[in-house]
Coordinates of C-alpha atoms in Angstrom, one line a residue:
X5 CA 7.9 -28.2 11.7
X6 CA 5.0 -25.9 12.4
X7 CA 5.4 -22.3 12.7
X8 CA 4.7 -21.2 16.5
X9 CA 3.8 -17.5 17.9
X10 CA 4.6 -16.8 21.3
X11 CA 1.7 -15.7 23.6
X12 CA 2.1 -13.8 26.7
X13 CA 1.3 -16.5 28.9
X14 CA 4.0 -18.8 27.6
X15 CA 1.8 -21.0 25.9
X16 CA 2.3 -21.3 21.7
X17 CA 0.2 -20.5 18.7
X18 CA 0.1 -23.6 16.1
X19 CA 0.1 -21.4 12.8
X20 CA -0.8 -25.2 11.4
X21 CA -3.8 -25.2 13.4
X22 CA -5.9 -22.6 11.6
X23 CA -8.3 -22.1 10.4
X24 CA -10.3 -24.3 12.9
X25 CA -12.3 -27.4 11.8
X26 CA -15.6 -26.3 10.4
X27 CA -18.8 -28.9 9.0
X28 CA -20.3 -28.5 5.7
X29 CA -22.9 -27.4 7.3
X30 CA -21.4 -24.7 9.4
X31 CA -19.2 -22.7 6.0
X32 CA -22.8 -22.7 4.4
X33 CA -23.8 -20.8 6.7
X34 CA -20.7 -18.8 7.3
X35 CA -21.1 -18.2 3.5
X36 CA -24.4 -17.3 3.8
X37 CA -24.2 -14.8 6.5
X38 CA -21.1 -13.2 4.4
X39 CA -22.6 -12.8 1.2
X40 CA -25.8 -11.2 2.7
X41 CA -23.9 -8.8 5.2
X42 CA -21.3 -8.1 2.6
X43 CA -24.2 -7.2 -0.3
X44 CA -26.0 -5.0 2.7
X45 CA -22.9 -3.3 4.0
X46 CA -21.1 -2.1 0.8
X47 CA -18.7 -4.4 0.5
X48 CA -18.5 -4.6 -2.7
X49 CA -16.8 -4.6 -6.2
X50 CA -18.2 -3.8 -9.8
X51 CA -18.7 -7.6 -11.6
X52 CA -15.8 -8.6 -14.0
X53 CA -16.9 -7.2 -17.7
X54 CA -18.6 -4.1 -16.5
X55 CA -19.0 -1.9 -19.4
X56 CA -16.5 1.3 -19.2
X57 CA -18.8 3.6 -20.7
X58 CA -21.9 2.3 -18.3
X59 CA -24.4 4.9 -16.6
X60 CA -24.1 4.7 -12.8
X61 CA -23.3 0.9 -11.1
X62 CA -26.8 -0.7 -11.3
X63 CA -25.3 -4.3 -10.1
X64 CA -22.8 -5.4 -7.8
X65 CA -21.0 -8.3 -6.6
X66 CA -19.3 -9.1 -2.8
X67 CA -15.3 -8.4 -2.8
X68 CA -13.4 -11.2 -2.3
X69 CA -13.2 -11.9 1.0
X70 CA -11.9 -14.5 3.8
X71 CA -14.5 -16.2 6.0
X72 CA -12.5 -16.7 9.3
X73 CA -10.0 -13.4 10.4
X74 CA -6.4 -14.6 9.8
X75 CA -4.1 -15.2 13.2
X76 CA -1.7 -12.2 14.1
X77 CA 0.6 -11.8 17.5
X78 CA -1.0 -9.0 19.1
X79 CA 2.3 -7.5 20.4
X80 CA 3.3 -7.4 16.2
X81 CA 0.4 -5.7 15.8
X82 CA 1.3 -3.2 18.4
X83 CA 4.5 -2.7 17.3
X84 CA 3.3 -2.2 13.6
X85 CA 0.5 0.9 14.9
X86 CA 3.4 2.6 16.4
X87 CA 6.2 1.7 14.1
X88 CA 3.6 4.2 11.7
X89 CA 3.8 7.8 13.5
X90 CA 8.0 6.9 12.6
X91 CA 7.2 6.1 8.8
X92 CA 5.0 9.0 8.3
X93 CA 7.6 11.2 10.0
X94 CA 10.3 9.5 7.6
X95 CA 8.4 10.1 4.4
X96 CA 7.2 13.6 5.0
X97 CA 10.8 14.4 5.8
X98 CA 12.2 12.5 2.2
X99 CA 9.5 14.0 0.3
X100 CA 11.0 17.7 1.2
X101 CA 14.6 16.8 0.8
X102 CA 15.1 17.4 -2.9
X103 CA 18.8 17.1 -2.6
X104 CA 18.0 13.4 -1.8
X105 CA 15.2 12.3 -4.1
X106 CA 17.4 14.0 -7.4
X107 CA 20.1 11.7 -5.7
X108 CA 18.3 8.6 -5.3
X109 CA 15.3 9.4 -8.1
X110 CA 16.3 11.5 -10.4
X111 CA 16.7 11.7 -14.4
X112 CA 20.5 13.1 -13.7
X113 CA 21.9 11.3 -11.7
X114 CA 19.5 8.4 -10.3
X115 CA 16.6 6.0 -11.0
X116 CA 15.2 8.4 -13.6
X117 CA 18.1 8.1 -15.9
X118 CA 17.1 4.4 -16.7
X119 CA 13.4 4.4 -16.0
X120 CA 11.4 6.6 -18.0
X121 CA 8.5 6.6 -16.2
X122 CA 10.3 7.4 -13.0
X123 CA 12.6 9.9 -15.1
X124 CA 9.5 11.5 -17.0
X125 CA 7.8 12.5 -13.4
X126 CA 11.1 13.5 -12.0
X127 CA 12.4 16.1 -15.5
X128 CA 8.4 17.5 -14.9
X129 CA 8.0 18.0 -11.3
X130 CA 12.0 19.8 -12.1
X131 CA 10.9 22.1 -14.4
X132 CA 8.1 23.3 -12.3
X133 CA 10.5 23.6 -9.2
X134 CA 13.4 25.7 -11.9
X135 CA 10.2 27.9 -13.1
X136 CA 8.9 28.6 -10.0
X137 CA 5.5 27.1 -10.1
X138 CA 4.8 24.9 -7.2
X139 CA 2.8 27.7 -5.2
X140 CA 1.5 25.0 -2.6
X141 CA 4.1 24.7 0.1
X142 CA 2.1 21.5 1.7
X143 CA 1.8 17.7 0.8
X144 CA -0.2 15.4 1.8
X145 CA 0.8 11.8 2.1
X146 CA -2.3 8.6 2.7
X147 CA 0.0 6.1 3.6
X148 CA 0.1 2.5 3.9
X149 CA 2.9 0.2 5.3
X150 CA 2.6 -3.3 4.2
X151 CA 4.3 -6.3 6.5
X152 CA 4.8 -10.5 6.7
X153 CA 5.3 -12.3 9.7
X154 CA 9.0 -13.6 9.3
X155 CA 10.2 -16.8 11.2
X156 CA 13.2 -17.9 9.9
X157 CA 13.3 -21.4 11.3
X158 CA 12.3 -21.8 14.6
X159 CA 12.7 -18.3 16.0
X160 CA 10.8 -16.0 17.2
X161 CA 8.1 -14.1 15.1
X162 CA 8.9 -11.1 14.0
X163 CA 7.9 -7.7 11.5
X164 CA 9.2 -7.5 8.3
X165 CA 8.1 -4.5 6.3
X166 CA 7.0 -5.7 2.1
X167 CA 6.6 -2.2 1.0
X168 CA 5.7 1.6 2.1
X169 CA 2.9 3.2 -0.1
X170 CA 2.6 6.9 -0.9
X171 CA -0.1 6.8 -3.9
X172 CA -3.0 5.3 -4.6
X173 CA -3.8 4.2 -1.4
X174 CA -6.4 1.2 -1.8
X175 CA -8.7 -0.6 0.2
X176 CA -8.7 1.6 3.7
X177 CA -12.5 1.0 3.2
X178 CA -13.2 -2.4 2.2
X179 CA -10.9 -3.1 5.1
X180 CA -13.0 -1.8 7.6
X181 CA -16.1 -3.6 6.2
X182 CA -14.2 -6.8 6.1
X183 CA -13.3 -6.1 10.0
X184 CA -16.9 -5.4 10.6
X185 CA -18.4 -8.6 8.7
X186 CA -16.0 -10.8 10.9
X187 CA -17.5 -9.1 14.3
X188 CA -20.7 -9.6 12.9
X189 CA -20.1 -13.5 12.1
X190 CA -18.3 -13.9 15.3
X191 CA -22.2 -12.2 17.4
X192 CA -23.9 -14.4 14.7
X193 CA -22.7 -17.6 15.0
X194 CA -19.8 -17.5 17.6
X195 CA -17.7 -19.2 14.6
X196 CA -19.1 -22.4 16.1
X197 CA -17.0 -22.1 19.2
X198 CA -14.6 -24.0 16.9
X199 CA -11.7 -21.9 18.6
X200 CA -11.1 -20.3 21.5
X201 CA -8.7 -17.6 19.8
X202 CA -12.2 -16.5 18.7
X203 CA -13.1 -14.0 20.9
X204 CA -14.2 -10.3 20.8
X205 CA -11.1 -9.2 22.3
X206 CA -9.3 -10.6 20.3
X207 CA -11.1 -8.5 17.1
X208 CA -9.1 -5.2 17.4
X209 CA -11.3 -2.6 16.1
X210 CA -10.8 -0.9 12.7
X211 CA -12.0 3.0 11.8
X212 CA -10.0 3.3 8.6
X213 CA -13.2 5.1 6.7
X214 CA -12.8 7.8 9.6
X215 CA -9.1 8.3 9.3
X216 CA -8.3 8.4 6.0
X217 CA -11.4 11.0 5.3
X218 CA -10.0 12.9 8.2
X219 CA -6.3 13.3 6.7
X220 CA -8.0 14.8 3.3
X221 CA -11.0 16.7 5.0
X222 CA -7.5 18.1 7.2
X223 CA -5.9 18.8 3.9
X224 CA -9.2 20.8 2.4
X225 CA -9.1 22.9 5.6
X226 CA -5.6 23.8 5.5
X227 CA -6.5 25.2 1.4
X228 CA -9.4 27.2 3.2
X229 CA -7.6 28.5 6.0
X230 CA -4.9 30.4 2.9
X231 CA -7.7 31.9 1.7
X232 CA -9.7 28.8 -0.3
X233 CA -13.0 28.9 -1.4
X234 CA -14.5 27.4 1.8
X235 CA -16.8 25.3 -1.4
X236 CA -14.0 24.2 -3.0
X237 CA -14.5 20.6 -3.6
X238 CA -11.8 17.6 -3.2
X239 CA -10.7 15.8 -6.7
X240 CA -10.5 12.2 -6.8
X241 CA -8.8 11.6 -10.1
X242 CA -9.8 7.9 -10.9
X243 CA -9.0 5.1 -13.6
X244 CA -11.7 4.7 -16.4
X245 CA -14.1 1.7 -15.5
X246 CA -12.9 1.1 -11.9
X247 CA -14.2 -2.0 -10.5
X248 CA -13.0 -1.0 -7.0
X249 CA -15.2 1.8 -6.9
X250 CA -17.3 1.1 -3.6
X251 CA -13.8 1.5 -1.9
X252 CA -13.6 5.0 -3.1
X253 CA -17.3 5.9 -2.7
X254 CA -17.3 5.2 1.5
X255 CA -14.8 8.0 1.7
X256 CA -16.7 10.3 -0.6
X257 CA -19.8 9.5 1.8
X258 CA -18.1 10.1 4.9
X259 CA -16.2 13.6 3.5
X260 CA -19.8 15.0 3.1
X261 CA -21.5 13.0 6.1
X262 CA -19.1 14.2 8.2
X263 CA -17.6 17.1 6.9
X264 CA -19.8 18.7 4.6
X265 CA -16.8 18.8 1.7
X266 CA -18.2 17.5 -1.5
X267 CA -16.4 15.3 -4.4
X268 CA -15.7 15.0 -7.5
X269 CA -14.3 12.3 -9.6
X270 CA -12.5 12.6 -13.5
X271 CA -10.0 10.6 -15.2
X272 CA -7.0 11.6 -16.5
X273 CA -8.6 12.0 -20.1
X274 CA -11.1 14.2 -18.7
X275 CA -8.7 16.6 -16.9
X276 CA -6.8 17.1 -20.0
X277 CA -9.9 19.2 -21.3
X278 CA -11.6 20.2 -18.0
X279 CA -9.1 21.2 -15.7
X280 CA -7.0 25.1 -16.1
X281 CA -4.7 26.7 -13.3
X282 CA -5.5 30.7 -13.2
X283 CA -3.7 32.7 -10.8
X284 CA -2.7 29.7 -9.3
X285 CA -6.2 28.7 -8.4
X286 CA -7.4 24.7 -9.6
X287 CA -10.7 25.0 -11.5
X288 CA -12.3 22.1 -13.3
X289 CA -15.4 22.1 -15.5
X290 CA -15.1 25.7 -15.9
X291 CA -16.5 26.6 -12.1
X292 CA -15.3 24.0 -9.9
X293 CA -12.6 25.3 -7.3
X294 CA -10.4 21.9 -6.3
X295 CA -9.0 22.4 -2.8
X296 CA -7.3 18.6 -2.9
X297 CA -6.0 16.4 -5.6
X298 CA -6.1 13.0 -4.2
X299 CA -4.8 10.2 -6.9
X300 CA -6.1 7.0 -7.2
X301 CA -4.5 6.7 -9.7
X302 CA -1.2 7.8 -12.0
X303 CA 1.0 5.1 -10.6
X304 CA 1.7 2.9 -13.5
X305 CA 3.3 4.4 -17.2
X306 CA 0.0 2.5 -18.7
X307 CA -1.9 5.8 -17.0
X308 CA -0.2 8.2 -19.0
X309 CA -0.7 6.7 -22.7
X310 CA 0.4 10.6 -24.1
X311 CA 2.2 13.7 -23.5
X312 CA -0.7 15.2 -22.7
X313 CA -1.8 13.2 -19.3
X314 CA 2.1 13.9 -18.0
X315 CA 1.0 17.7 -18.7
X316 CA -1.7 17.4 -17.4
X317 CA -0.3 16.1 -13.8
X318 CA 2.2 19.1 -13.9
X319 CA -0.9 21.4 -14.6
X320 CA -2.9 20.0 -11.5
X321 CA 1.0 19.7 -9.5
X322 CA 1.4 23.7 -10.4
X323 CA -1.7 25.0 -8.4
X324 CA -2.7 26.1 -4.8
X325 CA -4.6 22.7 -4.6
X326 CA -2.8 20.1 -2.2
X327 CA -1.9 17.4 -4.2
X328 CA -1.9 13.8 -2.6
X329 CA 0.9 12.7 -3.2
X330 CA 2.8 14.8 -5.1
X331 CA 4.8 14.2 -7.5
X332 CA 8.0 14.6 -5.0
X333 CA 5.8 12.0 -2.6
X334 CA 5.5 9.6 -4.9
X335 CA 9.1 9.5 -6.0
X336 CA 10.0 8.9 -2.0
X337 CA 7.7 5.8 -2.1
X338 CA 9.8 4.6 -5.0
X339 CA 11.7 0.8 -4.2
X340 CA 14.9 2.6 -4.6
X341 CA 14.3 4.5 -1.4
X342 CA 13.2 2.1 0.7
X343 CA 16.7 0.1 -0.4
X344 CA 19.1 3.3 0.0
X345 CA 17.2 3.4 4.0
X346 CA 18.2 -0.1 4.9
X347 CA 22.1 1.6 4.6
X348 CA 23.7 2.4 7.5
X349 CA 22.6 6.1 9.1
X350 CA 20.2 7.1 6.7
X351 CA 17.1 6.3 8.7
X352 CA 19.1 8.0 11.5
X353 CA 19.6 11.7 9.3
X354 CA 16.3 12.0 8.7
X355 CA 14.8 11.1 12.6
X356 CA 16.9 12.7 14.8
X357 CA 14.7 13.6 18.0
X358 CA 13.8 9.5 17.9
X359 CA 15.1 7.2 20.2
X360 CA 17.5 4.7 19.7
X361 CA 15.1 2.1 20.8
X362 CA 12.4 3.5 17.8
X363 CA 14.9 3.7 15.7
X364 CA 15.8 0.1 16.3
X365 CA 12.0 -0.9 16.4
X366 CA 11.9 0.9 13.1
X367 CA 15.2 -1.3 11.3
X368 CA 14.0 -4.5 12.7
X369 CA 11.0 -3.9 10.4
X370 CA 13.7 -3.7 7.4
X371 CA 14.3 -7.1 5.4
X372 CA 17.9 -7.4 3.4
X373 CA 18.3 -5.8 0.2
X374 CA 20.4 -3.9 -2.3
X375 CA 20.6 -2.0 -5.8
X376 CA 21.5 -4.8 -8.7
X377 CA 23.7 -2.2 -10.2
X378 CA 25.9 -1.4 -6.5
X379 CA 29.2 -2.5 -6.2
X380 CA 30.8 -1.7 -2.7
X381 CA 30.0 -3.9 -0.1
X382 CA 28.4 -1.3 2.0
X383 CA 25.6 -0.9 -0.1
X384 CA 25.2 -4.7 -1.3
X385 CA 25.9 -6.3 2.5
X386 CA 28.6 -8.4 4.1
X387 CA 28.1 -11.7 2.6
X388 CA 30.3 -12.8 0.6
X389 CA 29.6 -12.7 -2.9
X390 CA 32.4 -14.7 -5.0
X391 CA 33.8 -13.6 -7.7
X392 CA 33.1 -10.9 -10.1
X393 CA 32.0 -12.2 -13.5
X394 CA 32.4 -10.0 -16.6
X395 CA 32.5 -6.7 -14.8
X396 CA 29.0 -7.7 -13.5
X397 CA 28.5 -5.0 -10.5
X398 CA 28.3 -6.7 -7.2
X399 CA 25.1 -6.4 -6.8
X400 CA 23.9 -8.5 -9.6
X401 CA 26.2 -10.9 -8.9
X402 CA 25.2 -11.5 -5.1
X403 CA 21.7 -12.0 -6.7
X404 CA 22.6 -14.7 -9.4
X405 CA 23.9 -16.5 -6.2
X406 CA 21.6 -15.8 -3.4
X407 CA 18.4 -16.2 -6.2
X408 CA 16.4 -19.1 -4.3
X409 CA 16.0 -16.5 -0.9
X410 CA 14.8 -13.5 -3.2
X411 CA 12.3 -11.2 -4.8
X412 CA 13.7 -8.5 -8.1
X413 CA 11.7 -5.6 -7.4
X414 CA 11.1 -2.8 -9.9
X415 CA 10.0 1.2 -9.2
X416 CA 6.0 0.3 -9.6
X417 CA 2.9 -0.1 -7.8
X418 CA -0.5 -2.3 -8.0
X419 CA 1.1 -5.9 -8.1
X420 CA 2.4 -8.1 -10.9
X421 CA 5.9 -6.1 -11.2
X422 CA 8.1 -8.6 -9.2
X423 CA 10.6 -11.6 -10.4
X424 CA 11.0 -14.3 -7.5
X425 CA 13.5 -16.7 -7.2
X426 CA 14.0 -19.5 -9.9
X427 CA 13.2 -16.5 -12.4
X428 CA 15.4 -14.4 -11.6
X429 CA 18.8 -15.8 -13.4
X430 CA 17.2 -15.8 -16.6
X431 CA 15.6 -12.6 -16.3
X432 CA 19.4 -11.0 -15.6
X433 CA 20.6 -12.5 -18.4
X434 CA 18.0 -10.3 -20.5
X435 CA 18.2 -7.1 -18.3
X436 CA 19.9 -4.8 -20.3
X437 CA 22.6 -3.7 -17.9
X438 CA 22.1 0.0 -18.3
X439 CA 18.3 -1.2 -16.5
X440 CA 20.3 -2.6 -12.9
X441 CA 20.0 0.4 -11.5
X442 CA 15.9 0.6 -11.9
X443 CA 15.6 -2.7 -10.1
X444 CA 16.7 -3.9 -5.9
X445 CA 17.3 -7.3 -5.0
X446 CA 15.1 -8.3 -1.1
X447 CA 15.5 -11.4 1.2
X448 CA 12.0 -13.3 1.1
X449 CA 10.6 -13.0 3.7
X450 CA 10.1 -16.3 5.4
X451 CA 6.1 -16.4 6.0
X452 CA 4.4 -19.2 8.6
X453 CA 4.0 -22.4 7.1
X454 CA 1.0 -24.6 7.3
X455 CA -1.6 -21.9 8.0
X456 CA -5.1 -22.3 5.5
X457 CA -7.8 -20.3 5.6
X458 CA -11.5 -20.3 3.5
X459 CA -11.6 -18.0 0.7
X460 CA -14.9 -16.6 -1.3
X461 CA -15.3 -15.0 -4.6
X462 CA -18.2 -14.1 -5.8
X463 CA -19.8 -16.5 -8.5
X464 CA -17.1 -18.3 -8.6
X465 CA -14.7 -20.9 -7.5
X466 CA -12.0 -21.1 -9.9
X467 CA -9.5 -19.9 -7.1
X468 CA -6.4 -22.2 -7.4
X469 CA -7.0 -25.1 -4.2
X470 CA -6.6 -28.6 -3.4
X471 CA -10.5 -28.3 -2.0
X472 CA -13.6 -27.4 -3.7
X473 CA -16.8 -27.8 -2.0
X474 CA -20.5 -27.4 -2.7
X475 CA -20.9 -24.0 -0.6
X476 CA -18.7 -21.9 -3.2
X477 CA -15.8 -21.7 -0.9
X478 CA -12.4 -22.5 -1.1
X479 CA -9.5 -23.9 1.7
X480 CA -5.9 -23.0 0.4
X481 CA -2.9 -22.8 2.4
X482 CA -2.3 -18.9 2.7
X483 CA 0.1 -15.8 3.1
X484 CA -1.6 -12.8 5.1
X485 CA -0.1 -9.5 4.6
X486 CA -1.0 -6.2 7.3
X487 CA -1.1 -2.8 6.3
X488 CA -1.2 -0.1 8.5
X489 CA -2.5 3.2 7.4
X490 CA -1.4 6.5 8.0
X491 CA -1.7 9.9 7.5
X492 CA 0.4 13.3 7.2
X493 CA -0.1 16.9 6.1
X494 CA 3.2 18.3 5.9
X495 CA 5.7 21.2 4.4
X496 CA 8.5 23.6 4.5
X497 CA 7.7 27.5 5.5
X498 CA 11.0 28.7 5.0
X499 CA 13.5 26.4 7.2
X500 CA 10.1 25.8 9.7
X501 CA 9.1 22.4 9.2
X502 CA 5.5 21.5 10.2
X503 CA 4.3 17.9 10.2
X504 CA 1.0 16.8 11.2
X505 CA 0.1 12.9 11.0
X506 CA -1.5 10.3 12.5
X507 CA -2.1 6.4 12.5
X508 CA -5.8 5.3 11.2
X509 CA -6.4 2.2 11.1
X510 CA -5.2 -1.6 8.9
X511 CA -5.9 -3.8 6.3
X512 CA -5.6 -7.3 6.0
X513 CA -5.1 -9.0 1.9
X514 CA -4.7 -12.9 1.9
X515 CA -4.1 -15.0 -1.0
X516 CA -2.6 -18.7 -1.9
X517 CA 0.5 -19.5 -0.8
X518 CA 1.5 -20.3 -4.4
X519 CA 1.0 -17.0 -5.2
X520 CA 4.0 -14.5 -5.8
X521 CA 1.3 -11.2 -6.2
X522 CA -0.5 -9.7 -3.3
X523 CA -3.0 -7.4 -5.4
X524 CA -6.7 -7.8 -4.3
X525 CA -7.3 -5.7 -7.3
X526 CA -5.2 -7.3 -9.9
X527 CA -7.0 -10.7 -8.9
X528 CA -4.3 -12.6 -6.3
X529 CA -5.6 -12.0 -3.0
X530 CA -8.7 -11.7 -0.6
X531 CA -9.6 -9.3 1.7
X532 CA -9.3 -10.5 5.6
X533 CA -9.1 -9.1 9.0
X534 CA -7.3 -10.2 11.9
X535 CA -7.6 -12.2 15.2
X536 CA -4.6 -11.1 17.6
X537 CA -3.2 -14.0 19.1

């Protein structure tokens, strides 16, 4: 049975009815259009193979990108922009609870005992909180909250959040662009009038570029106001040969555009040699005073290949400069975190001047899950879970049962970390059971069937289909994902707590429906924007 959206005027949106029917004739020219608006515009990506030791980008190809904006209930889409101002509230607040994250994250006593990565950060960021030598009382947080649309059955749509993202924050950018390309088809060619759902009001607006640079050019003015070097400069610390580098380049434009705060950009291995804390002051190349650390990158145990790049982030963690995240920040976006909120009154401990109605906006967002090493039933859930083979904690065995209806989800970032469904017995039968507790089970989340939409890569069309056709595009059934961005500036003066934040804007990554992986990055999905329906 099709998947149906309720509109406000009671009539139904066929999720099996898009994308609308399109010629030949029309994609070429919606194909067209993109490619030459998306090559003028900036939307862009660095061609596979691009040498990593390469002067300057002298070539380019279009991201991958959808031609027709994916359908989205508009009232979802409401609720999502709010639900944001409550999950940057929540993080802030569990990125200054230590008590909590050595709990839930740490080497002693959590996470960190059984995942060295996770336990390397923690044992670091430690010993610079024993010693005395985090000087800089503020964080900031870029945020994104990734969601599905879940109908179970027949019901009602509704929110369910995949993910909340505290590092590394990709494609606030590209998303905009995407957003923009889809207005500009929609004045071009009026998508054919192939659907009424087509319309300019139903194209919400997008100013991600804006908001994000606003939340670091914030940041940098909060350094200058304690006595910064008003031409201190913001840090972007980058992977070596990053294909995604356009993405990163529209918020270096709009810092200086806008707010006359230059950039500067250095790996890891570069830091290690350039960069020296004195009297507590950031400096990099000798002269360069760093007002803002902002990380795209340092989310994956690949990234820090010696002891040396884990000293490194201490050294840049132990200076004035506002670090986003921090190394506390990123342990709060860890999977284990989100799990241990879904438990009853935690959510509710850390947001107390909410409302019972936000707060209940907030846990409809949450989707079922639980540690693979718990064993009460409050932490694992109410269903019943059989028996209790070989000692096996609760957990695990609720997951060997429930297997078909779930997702394994480790403490990483950037896509291609998860186990779904049929492999997830055999994978428990290997996990080491000292691992469990580095790993929570989640529901799948049960997406609209029978929606399909166009997708384009450039120079290619090796995307997995049932249809290939001349004009270098692709029809697939699809998943669409939304993520909301978000901002905060936040810290502790003494027991004062101040919390600044804001929501700024959304991104939309669709990809096969046969796909596990949501990573535009990492090769699995497109970039899309949305028509509210």
């Amino acid at each position: 049975m099709a998947s149906k959206s309720s509109l406000n005027d009671g009539r139904a949106f066929d999720f099996a009815s898009w994308p609308p029917k399109l010629s030949p004739e029309q994609l070429n020219e919606l194909v067209s259009t993109a490619s030459a608006y998306s090559l003028a515009h900036g939307l862009l990506y660095l061609p596979p193979g691009y040498p990593l030791d390469s002067p300057p980008p002298q070539a380019a190809i279009h991201a991958p990108l959808s031609l027709v904006p994916s359908p989205f209930p508009r009232d979802l889409f409401e609720s999502a922009k709010r639900l944001q101002t409550i999950y940057n509230v929540l993080y802030s607040r569990i990125a200054m609870n230590i008590p909590f994250l050595d709990e839930v994250m740490g080497a002693e006593q959590g996470v960190g005992r059984v995942d060295d990565f996770i336990g390397e950060l923690w044992r670091g960021w430690k010993r610079l909180r024993d010693e005395g030598k985090l000087p800089q009382p503020l964080h900031l947080g870029l945020f994104r909250s990734d969601y599905l649309l879940h109908i179970p059955g027949d019901q009602k749509p509704s929110l369910k959040q995949v993910e909340f993202n505290t590092i590394s924050i990709s494609f606030g950018c590209l998303a905009q662009r995407v957003a923009e390309l889809h207005r500009y088809q929609l004045a071009a060619t009026s998508y054919f009038d192939s659907s009424p759902y087509l319309q300019r009001d139903n194209f919400p607006p997008n100013e991600s570029i804006s908001g994000l640079a606003e939340g670091l050019a914030t940041a940098h003015k909060a350094y200058v106001s304690q006595g910064g070097n008003p031409r201190s400069k913001i840090l972007f610390v980058i992977q070596p040969g990053e294909r995604n580098v356009f993405d990163q380049k529209w918020l270096e434009f709009e810092l200086l555009e806008k707010h006359s705060i230059h950039v500067l950009r250095q790996t890891f291995d570069d830091l290690i040699t350039s960069a020296k804390v004195e009297n507590e002051t950031l400096t990099v190349s000798s002269t360069t005073e760093i007002s803002v650390v902002y990380y795209r990158s340092g989310y994956m145990p690949h990234e820090y290949p010696t002891p040396a790049h884990y000293t490194v982030r201490l050294i840049l963690e132990s200076s004035k400069a506002i670090n986003c995240p921090t190394i506390a920040l990123q342990l709060a976006g860890g999977k284990k975190v989100q799990e241990v909120l879904t438990r009853p009154g935690v959510v509710e401990k850390f947001l107390p001047e909410f409302s019972a109605e936000q707060i209940a906006e907030l846990r409809g967002s949450f989707m079922d899950m639980w540690g693979l090493d718990e064993d009460s039933q409050d932490a694992v859930g109410s269903t019943e879970t059989g028996g209790q083979g070989k000692s096996e904690p609760l957990g695990t065995t609720k997951a060997r049962k429930e297997f078909a209806s779930l997702v394994l989800k480790p403490q990483r970032e950037g896509g291609g970390n998860n186990v779904y469904k049929d492999d997830i017995p055999a994978f428990l039968d290997k996990l080491p059971p000292e691992e469990r507790e580095a790993w929570i089970a989640m529901r799948l989340i049960e997406v609209p069937q029978g929606v399909r939409g166009w997708l384009l890569r450039a120079g290619s069309v090796g995307y997995s289909s049932d249809t290939l056709s001349a004009h270098n595009a692709v029809e697939a059934e699809v998943v669409s994902e939304l993520g909301i961005f978000g901002w905060a500036l936040f810290g502790k003066d003494g027991e004062k707590e101040k919390i600044e934040e804001k929501e700024v804007g959304w991104l939309v990554r669709t990809k096969g429906k046969d796909s596990n992986e949501g990573g535009v990055a990492t090769g699995f999905s497109v970039l899309d924007s949305l028509v509210l329906v």
